[in-house]
Short mmCIF file of C-alpha atoms and ligand atoms in Angstrom, two decimals:
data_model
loop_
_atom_site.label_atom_id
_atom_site.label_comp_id
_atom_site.label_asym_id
_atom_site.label_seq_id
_atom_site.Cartn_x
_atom_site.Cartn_y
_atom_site.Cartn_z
CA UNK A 1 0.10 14.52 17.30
CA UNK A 2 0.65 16.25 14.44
CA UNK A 3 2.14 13.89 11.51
CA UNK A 4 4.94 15.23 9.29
CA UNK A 5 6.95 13.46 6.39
CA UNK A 6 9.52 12.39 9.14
CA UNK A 7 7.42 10.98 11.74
CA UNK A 8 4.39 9.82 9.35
CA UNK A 9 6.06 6.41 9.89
CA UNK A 10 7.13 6.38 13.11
CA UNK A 11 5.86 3.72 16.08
CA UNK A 12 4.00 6.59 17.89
CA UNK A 13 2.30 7.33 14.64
CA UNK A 14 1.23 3.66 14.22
CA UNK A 15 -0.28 3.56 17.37
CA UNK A 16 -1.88 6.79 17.60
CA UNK A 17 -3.20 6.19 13.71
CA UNK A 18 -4.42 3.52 12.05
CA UNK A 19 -3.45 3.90 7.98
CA UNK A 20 -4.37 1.46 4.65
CA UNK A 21 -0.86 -0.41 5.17
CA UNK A 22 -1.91 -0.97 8.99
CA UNK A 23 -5.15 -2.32 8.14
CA UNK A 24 -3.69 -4.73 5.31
CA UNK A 25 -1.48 -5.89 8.07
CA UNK A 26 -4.29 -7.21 10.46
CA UNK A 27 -6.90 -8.06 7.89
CA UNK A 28 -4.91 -8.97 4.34
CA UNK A 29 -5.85 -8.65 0.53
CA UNK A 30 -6.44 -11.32 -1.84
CA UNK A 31 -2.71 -11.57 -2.72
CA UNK A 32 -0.96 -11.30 0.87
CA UNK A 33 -2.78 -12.64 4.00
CA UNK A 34 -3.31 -10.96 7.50
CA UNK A 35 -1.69 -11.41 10.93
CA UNK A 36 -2.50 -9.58 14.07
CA UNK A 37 0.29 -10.93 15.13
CA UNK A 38 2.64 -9.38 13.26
CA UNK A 39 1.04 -6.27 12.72
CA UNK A 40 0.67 -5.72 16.40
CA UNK A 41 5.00 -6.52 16.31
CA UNK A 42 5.21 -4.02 13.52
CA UNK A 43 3.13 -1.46 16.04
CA UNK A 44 5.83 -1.99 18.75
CA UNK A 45 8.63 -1.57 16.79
CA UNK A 46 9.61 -5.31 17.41
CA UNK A 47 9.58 -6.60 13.69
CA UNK A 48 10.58 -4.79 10.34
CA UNK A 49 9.57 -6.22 7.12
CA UNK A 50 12.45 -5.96 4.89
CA UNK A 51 12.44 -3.09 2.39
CA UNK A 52 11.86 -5.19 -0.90
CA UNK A 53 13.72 -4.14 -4.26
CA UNK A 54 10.00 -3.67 -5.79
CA UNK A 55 9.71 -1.67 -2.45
CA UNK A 56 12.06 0.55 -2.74
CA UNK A 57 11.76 0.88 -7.02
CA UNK A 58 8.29 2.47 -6.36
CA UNK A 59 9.55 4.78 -3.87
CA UNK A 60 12.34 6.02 -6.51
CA UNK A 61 9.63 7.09 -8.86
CA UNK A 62 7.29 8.55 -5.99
CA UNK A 63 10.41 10.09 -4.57
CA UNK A 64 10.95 11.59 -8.42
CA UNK A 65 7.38 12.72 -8.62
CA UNK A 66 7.37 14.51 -5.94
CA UNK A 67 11.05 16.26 -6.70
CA UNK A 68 12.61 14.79 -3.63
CA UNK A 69 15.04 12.25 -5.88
CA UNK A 70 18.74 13.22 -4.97
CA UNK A 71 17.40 12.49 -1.58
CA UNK A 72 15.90 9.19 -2.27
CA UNK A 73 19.07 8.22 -3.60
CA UNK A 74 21.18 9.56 -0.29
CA UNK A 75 19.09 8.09 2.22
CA UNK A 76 18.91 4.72 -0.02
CA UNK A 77 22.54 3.73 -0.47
CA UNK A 78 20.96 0.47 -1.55
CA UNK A 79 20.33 2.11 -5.02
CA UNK A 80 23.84 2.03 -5.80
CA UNK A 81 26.25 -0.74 -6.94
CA UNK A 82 29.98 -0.74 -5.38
CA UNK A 83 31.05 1.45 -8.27
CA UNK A 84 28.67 4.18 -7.55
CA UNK A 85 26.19 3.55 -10.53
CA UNK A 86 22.42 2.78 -10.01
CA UNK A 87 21.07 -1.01 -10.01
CA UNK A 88 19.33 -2.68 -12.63
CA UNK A 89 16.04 -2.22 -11.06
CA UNK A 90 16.72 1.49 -10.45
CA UNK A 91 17.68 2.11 -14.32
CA UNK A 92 14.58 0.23 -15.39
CA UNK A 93 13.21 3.04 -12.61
CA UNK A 94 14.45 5.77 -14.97
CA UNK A 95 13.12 3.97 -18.04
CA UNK A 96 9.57 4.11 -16.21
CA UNK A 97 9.93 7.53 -15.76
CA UNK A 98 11.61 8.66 -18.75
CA UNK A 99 8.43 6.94 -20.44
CA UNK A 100 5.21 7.89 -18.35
CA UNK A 101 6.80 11.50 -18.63
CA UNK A 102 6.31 11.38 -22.43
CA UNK A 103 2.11 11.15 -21.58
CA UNK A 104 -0.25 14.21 -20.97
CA UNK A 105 -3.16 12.13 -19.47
CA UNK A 106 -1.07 10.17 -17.23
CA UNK A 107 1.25 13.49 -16.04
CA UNK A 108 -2.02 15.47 -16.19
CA UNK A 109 -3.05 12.80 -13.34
CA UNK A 110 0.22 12.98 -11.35
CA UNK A 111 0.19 16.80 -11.44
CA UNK A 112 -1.56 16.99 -8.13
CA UNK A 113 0.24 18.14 -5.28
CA UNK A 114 2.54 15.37 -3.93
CA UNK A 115 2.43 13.28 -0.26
CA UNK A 116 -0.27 14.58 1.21
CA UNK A 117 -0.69 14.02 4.71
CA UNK A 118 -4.33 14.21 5.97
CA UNK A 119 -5.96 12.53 9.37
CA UNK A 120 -9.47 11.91 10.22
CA UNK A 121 -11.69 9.82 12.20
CA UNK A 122 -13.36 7.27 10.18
CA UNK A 123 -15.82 5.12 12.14
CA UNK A 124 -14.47 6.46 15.54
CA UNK A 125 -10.63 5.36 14.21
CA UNK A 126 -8.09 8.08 13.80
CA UNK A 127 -6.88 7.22 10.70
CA UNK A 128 -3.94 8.43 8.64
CA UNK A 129 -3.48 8.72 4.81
CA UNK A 130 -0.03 10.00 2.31
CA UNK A 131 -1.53 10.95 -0.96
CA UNK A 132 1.16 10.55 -4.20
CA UNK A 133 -1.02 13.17 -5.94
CA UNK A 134 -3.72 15.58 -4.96
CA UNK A 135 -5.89 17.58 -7.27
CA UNK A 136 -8.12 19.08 -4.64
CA UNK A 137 -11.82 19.48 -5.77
CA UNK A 138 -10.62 16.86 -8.47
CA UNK A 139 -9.01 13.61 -7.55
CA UNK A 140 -7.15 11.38 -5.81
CA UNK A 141 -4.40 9.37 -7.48
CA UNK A 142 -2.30 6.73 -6.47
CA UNK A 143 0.89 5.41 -8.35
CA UNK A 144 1.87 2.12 -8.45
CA UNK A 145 4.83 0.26 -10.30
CA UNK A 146 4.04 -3.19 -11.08
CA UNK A 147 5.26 -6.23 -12.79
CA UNK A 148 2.03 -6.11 -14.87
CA UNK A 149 -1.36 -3.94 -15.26
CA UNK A 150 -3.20 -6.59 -17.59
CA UNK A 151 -2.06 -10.42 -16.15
CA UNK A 152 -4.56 -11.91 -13.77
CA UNK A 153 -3.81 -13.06 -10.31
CA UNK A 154 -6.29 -15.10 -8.07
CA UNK A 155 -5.28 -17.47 -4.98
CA UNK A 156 -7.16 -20.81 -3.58
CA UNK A 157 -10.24 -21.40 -5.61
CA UNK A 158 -10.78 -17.97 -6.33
CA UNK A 159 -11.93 -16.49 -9.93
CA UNK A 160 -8.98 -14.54 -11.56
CA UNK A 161 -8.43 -11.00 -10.49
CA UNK A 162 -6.95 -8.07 -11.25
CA UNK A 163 -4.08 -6.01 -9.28
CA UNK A 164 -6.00 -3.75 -7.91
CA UNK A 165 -8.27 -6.09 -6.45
CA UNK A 166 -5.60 -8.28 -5.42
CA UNK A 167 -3.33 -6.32 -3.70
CA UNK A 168 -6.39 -4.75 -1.71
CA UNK A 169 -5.76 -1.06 -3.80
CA UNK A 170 -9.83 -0.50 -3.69
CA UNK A 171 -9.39 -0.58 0.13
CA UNK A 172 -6.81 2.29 -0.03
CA UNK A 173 -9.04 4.54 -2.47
CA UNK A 174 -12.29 4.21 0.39
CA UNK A 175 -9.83 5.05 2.61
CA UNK A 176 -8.31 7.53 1.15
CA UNK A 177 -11.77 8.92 -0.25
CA UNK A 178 -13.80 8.85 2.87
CA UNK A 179 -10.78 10.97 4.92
CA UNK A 180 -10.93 13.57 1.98
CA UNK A 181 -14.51 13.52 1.88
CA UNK A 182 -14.58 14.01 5.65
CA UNK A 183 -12.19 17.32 5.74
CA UNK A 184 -13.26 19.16 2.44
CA UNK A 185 -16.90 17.63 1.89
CA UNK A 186 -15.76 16.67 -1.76
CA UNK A 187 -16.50 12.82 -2.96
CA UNK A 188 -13.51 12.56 -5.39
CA UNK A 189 -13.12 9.46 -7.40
CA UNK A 190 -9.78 7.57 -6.80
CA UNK A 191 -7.19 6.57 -9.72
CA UNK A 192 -4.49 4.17 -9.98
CA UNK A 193 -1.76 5.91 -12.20
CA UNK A 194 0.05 2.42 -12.93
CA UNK A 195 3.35 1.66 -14.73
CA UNK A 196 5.18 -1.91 -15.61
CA UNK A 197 8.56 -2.65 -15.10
CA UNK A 198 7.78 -4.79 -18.13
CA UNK A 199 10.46 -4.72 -21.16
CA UNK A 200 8.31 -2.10 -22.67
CA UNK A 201 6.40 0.22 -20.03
CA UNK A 202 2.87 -0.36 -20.13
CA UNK A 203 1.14 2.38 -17.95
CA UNK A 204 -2.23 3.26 -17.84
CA UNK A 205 -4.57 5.74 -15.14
CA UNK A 206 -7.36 3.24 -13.87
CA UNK A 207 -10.35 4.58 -12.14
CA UNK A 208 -12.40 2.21 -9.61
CA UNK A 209 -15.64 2.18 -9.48
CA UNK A 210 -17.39 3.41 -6.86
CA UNK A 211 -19.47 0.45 -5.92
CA UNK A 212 -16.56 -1.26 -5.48
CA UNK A 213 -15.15 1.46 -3.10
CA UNK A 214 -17.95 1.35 -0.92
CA UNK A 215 -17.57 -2.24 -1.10
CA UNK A 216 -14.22 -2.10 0.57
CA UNK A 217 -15.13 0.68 3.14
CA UNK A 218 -17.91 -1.24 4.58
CA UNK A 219 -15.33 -4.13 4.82
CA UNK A 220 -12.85 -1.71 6.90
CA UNK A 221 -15.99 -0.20 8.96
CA UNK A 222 -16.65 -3.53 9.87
CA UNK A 223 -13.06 -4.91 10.79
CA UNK A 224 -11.97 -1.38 12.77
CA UNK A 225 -12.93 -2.61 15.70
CA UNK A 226 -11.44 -5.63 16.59
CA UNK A 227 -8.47 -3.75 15.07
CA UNK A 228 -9.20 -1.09 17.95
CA UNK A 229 -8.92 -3.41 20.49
CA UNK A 230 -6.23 -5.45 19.61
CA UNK A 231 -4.15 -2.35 20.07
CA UNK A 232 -5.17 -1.35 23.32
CA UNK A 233 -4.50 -4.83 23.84
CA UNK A 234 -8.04 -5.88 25.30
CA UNK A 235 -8.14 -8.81 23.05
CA UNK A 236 -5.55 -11.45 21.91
CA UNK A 237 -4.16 -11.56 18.16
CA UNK A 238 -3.99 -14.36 16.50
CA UNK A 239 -0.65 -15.75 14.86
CA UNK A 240 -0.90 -16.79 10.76
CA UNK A 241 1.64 -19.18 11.02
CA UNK A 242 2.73 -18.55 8.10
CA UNK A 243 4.68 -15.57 7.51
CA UNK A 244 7.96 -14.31 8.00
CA UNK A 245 7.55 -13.29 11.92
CA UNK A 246 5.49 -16.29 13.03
CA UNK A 247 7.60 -18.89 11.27
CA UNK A 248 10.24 -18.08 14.03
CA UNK A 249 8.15 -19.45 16.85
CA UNK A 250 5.81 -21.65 15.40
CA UNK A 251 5.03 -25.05 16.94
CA UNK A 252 3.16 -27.43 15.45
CA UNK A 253 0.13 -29.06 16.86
CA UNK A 254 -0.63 -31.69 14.28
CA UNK A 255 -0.41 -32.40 10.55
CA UNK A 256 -2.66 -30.25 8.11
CA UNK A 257 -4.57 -31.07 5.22
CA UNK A 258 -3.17 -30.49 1.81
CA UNK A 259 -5.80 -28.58 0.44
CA UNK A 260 -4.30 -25.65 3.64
CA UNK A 261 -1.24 -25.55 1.93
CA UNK A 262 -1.93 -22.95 -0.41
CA UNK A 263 -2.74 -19.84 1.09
CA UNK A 264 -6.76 -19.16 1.39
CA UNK A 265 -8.53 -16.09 2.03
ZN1 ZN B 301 1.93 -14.44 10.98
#
Protein backbone atom coordinates (compact mmCIF):
# COMPACT_ATOMS: atom_id res chain seq x y z
CA UNK A 1 0.00 0.00 0.00
CA UNK A 2 1.29 3.02 -0.84
CA UNK A 3 0.37 5.87 1.88
CA UNK A 4 -0.65 9.34 0.66
CA UNK A 5 -1.81 12.51 2.71
CA UNK A 6 -5.46 11.19 2.22
CA UNK A 7 -5.22 7.71 3.22
CA UNK A 8 -2.12 8.13 5.76
CA UNK A 9 -4.95 7.90 8.32
CA UNK A 10 -7.15 5.63 7.10
CA UNK A 11 -8.20 2.02 8.94
CA UNK A 12 -6.34 0.04 6.18
CA UNK A 13 -3.34 2.15 6.91
CA UNK A 14 -3.56 1.40 10.68
CA UNK A 15 -3.58 -2.05 10.15
CA UNK A 16 -1.17 -2.48 7.50
CA UNK A 17 1.28 0.15 9.57
CA UNK A 18 2.03 0.56 12.83
CA UNK A 19 2.96 4.60 13.50
CA UNK A 20 4.21 6.63 17.00
CA UNK A 21 0.37 7.54 17.71
CA UNK A 22 -0.46 3.65 17.30
CA UNK A 23 2.14 2.63 19.58
CA UNK A 24 1.17 5.36 22.33
CA UNK A 25 -2.21 3.84 22.01
CA UNK A 26 -1.25 0.21 23.17
CA UNK A 27 1.68 1.05 25.36
CA UNK A 28 1.10 4.91 26.82
CA UNK A 29 3.53 7.81 27.94
CA UNK A 30 4.02 9.13 31.27
CA UNK A 31 1.14 11.62 30.87
CA UNK A 32 -1.68 9.40 29.10
CA UNK A 33 -1.86 5.61 29.80
CA UNK A 34 -2.23 2.62 27.30
CA UNK A 35 -5.13 0.35 26.26
CA UNK A 36 -5.04 -2.44 23.80
CA UNK A 37 -8.30 -2.25 24.05
CA UNK A 38 -8.99 0.74 22.63
CA UNK A 39 -6.32 0.96 20.32
CA UNK A 40 -7.29 -2.30 18.77
CA UNK A 41 -11.19 -0.30 18.50
CA UNK A 42 -9.37 2.63 17.00
CA UNK A 43 -7.72 -0.11 14.37
CA UNK A 44 -11.27 -1.26 13.37
CA UNK A 45 -12.71 1.84 12.92
CA UNK A 46 -15.10 1.16 15.94
CA UNK A 47 -14.05 4.14 18.29
CA UNK A 48 -12.92 7.81 17.42
CA UNK A 49 -11.28 9.87 19.96
CA UNK A 50 -12.74 13.21 19.73
CA UNK A 51 -10.72 15.84 17.86
CA UNK A 52 -9.66 18.06 20.95
CA UNK A 53 -9.52 22.02 20.57
CA UNK A 54 -5.59 21.64 21.51
CA UNK A 55 -5.98 18.95 18.70
CA UNK A 56 -7.06 20.69 16.19
CA UNK A 57 -4.98 24.30 17.27
CA UNK A 58 -1.74 22.34 16.44
CA UNK A 59 -2.99 21.17 13.24
CA UNK A 60 -3.86 24.99 12.25
CA UNK A 61 -0.25 25.90 12.64
CA UNK A 62 1.10 22.55 10.97
CA UNK A 63 -1.55 23.07 8.37
CA UNK A 64 0.05 26.90 8.05
CA UNK A 65 3.55 25.56 7.92
CA UNK A 66 3.13 23.53 5.45
CA UNK A 67 0.94 26.23 3.19
CA UNK A 68 -2.13 24.08 3.22
CA UNK A 69 -4.19 26.76 5.67
CA UNK A 70 -7.34 27.90 3.61
CA UNK A 71 -7.81 24.21 3.56
CA UNK A 72 -7.44 23.54 7.16
CA UNK A 73 -9.93 26.05 7.71
CA UNK A 74 -12.56 24.42 4.95
CA UNK A 75 -12.31 21.01 6.03
CA UNK A 76 -12.46 22.30 9.87
CA UNK A 77 -15.71 24.25 10.05
CA UNK A 78 -15.09 23.89 13.76
CA UNK A 79 -12.59 26.85 13.47
CA UNK A 80 -15.28 29.19 12.94
CA UNK A 81 -17.85 30.87 15.27
CA UNK A 82 -21.62 31.30 13.89
CA UNK A 83 -20.60 34.67 12.51
CA UNK A 84 -17.91 33.37 10.35
CA UNK A 85 -14.84 34.65 12.45
CA UNK A 86 -12.13 32.27 13.89
CA UNK A 87 -12.33 31.00 17.71
CA UNK A 88 -10.41 32.16 20.47
CA UNK A 89 -8.09 29.31 20.35
CA UNK A 90 -7.59 29.73 16.59
CA UNK A 91 -6.64 33.63 16.98
CA UNK A 92 -4.26 32.76 19.78
CA UNK A 93 -3.21 30.17 16.67
CA UNK A 94 -2.35 33.25 14.59
CA UNK A 95 -0.64 34.97 17.51
CA UNK A 96 1.68 31.72 17.67
CA UNK A 97 2.41 32.07 14.29
CA UNK A 98 2.58 35.64 13.77
CA UNK A 99 5.33 35.30 16.64
CA UNK A 100 7.56 32.11 15.90
CA UNK A 101 7.61 33.72 12.27
CA UNK A 102 9.50 36.75 13.67
CA UNK A 103 12.63 33.97 14.63
CA UNK A 104 15.46 32.83 12.19
CA UNK A 105 16.59 29.80 14.34
CA UNK A 106 13.23 28.54 14.95
CA UNK A 107 11.97 29.16 10.98
CA UNK A 108 15.50 28.07 9.98
CA UNK A 109 14.29 24.67 11.81
CA UNK A 110 10.79 24.54 10.24
CA UNK A 111 12.21 25.23 6.76
CA UNK A 112 12.43 21.57 5.98
CA UNK A 113 10.17 20.16 3.61
CA UNK A 114 6.71 19.64 5.20
CA UNK A 115 4.60 16.07 6.01
CA UNK A 116 6.76 13.72 5.00
CA UNK A 117 5.52 10.42 4.54
CA UNK A 118 8.16 7.63 4.85
CA UNK A 119 7.59 3.63 5.73
CA UNK A 120 10.00 1.12 6.88
CA UNK A 121 10.35 -2.00 8.73
CA UNK A 122 11.66 -1.47 12.09
CA UNK A 123 12.19 -4.69 14.06
CA UNK A 124 10.17 -6.75 11.45
CA UNK A 125 7.06 -3.96 11.96
CA UNK A 126 6.05 -1.95 8.97
CA UNK A 127 5.95 1.17 10.42
CA UNK A 128 4.72 4.54 9.25
CA UNK A 129 5.97 8.12 10.06
CA UNK A 130 4.49 12.13 8.82
CA UNK A 131 7.41 14.40 9.31
CA UNK A 132 6.28 18.41 10.04
CA UNK A 133 9.75 19.31 8.69
CA UNK A 134 12.49 17.58 6.81
CA UNK A 135 15.96 18.86 6.21
CA UNK A 136 17.33 15.78 4.55
CA UNK A 137 21.05 15.06 5.41
CA UNK A 138 20.18 17.53 8.38
CA UNK A 139 17.30 16.96 10.70
CA UNK A 140 14.24 15.98 11.77
CA UNK A 141 11.87 18.39 13.47
CA UNK A 142 8.77 18.09 15.09
CA UNK A 143 6.35 21.02 16.12
CA UNK A 144 4.39 21.02 18.95
CA UNK A 145 1.97 23.72 20.52
CA UNK A 146 1.73 23.45 24.12
CA UNK A 147 0.30 25.01 27.16
CA UNK A 148 3.91 25.28 28.47
CA UNK A 149 7.70 24.36 27.40
CA UNK A 150 9.24 25.06 31.00
CA UNK A 151 6.35 23.72 33.81
CA UNK A 152 6.98 20.23 35.04
CA UNK A 153 4.57 17.40 34.85
CA UNK A 154 5.04 13.95 36.63
CA UNK A 155 2.12 11.38 37.62
CA UNK A 156 1.97 8.72 40.71
CA UNK A 157 5.18 8.90 42.62
CA UNK A 158 7.13 9.83 39.81
CA UNK A 159 10.06 12.64 39.84
CA UNK A 160 8.91 15.78 37.84
CA UNK A 161 9.28 15.70 34.12
CA UNK A 162 9.37 17.55 31.30
CA UNK A 163 6.88 17.55 28.11
CA UNK A 164 8.75 15.83 26.07
CA UNK A 165 9.26 13.10 28.31
CA UNK A 166 5.82 13.12 29.37
CA UNK A 167 3.91 13.04 26.49
CA UNK A 168 6.26 10.13 25.16
CA UNK A 169 7.87 12.84 22.27
CA UNK A 170 11.46 10.90 22.69
CA UNK A 171 9.53 7.80 21.48
CA UNK A 172 8.44 9.64 18.27
CA UNK A 173 12.09 11.06 17.48
CA UNK A 174 13.58 6.99 17.68
CA UNK A 175 10.91 6.38 15.64
CA UNK A 176 11.09 8.78 13.44
CA UNK A 177 15.07 8.57 13.42
CA UNK A 178 15.51 4.89 13.00
CA UNK A 179 12.89 4.91 9.69
CA UNK A 180 15.11 7.82 8.25
CA UNK A 181 18.16 6.18 9.19
CA UNK A 182 16.89 2.98 7.58
CA UNK A 183 16.00 4.59 3.94
CA UNK A 184 18.88 7.23 3.52
CA UNK A 185 21.63 5.72 5.97
CA UNK A 186 21.78 9.25 7.71
CA UNK A 187 21.53 9.30 11.80
CA UNK A 188 19.87 12.78 12.08
CA UNK A 189 19.25 14.18 15.45
CA UNK A 190 15.51 14.95 16.21
CA UNK A 191 14.14 18.53 17.41
CA UNK A 192 11.11 19.65 19.06
CA UNK A 193 10.30 23.16 17.49
CA UNK A 194 7.83 24.07 20.49
CA UNK A 195 5.49 27.07 20.96
CA UNK A 196 3.02 28.11 24.07
CA UNK A 197 -0.30 29.16 23.79
CA UNK A 198 0.81 31.05 26.88
CA UNK A 199 -0.22 34.96 27.11
CA UNK A 200 3.12 35.67 25.68
CA UNK A 201 4.52 32.87 23.19
CA UNK A 202 7.32 31.17 24.60
CA UNK A 203 8.89 28.92 21.82
CA UNK A 204 12.01 27.36 21.78
CA UNK A 205 13.79 24.32 19.23
CA UNK A 206 14.76 21.49 21.80
CA UNK A 207 17.07 18.79 20.75
CA UNK A 208 16.96 15.24 22.63
CA UNK A 209 19.64 13.58 23.40
CA UNK A 210 20.51 10.68 21.88
CA UNK A 211 20.85 8.39 24.81
CA UNK A 212 17.60 9.12 25.55
CA UNK A 213 16.42 8.18 21.98
CA UNK A 214 17.88 4.94 22.07
CA UNK A 215 16.36 4.69 25.34
CA UNK A 216 12.90 4.87 23.90
CA UNK A 217 13.63 2.68 20.76
CA UNK A 218 14.73 -0.21 22.75
CA UNK A 219 11.43 0.33 24.71
CA UNK A 220 9.36 0.12 21.25
CA UNK A 221 11.73 -2.91 19.98
CA UNK A 222 10.74 -4.56 22.92
CA UNK A 223 6.85 -3.87 23.05
CA UNK A 224 6.39 -4.47 18.92
CA UNK A 225 5.60 -7.66 19.38
CA UNK A 226 2.92 -8.22 21.53
CA UNK A 227 1.68 -5.18 19.56
CA UNK A 228 2.09 -7.58 16.39
CA UNK A 229 0.01 -10.02 17.68
CA UNK A 230 -2.64 -8.31 19.18
CA UNK A 231 -3.48 -7.21 15.69
CA UNK A 232 -3.56 -10.33 14.01
CA UNK A 233 -5.56 -11.04 16.89
CA UNK A 234 -3.53 -14.16 18.26
CA UNK A 235 -3.58 -12.75 21.67
CA UNK A 236 -6.26 -10.97 23.83
CA UNK A 237 -5.97 -7.09 24.76
CA UNK A 238 -6.44 -6.04 27.81
CA UNK A 239 -9.10 -3.26 28.79
CA UNK A 240 -7.62 -0.02 31.08
CA UNK A 241 -10.72 0.58 32.59
CA UNK A 242 -10.26 3.71 32.65
CA UNK A 243 -10.62 5.65 29.62
CA UNK A 244 -13.14 7.00 27.53
CA UNK A 245 -13.99 3.59 25.47
CA UNK A 246 -13.76 1.16 28.39
CA UNK A 247 -15.76 3.25 30.82
CA UNK A 248 -18.82 2.26 28.59
CA UNK A 249 -18.65 -1.40 29.48
CA UNK A 250 -16.87 -1.63 32.51
CA UNK A 251 -18.03 -3.89 35.35
CA UNK A 252 -16.70 -3.89 38.45
CA UNK A 253 -15.28 -6.83 40.24
CA UNK A 254 -14.54 -5.39 43.64
CA UNK A 255 -13.48 -2.19 45.40
CA UNK A 256 -9.85 -0.80 44.70
CA UNK A 257 -7.37 0.65 46.81
CA UNK A 258 -6.98 4.35 46.99
CA UNK A 259 -3.54 4.61 46.29
CA UNK A 260 -5.04 3.04 42.24
CA UNK A 261 -6.92 5.99 41.95
CA UNK A 262 -4.48 8.12 40.44
CA UNK A 263 -3.29 6.95 37.31
CA UNK A 264 0.23 4.89 37.56
CA UNK A 265 2.56 4.00 34.96
ZN1 LIG B 1 -9.27 1.53 28.17
Amino acid sequence: MKLTAENYHSCIANYQFCSVSQYKDFCGSYGKKGCEKTALAKIAGKYEEKKTTALLVGGYVDAYFEGTLDKYKQENQECFKKDGGLKAGYIKANGIIERVTQDRVFMRYMSGQKQVIMTADLFGVPFKIKMDSYLPGQAIVDLKIVESIRKAKWTGDSAPMDFIEYWGYDIQGAVYQKVVEILTGDKLPFFIAAATKEEATDFEVIRIPQTKLDAALSAVKTNLPRIQRLKAKQEEPTACETCEYCRQTKVLSGPIWEHDIIFDI
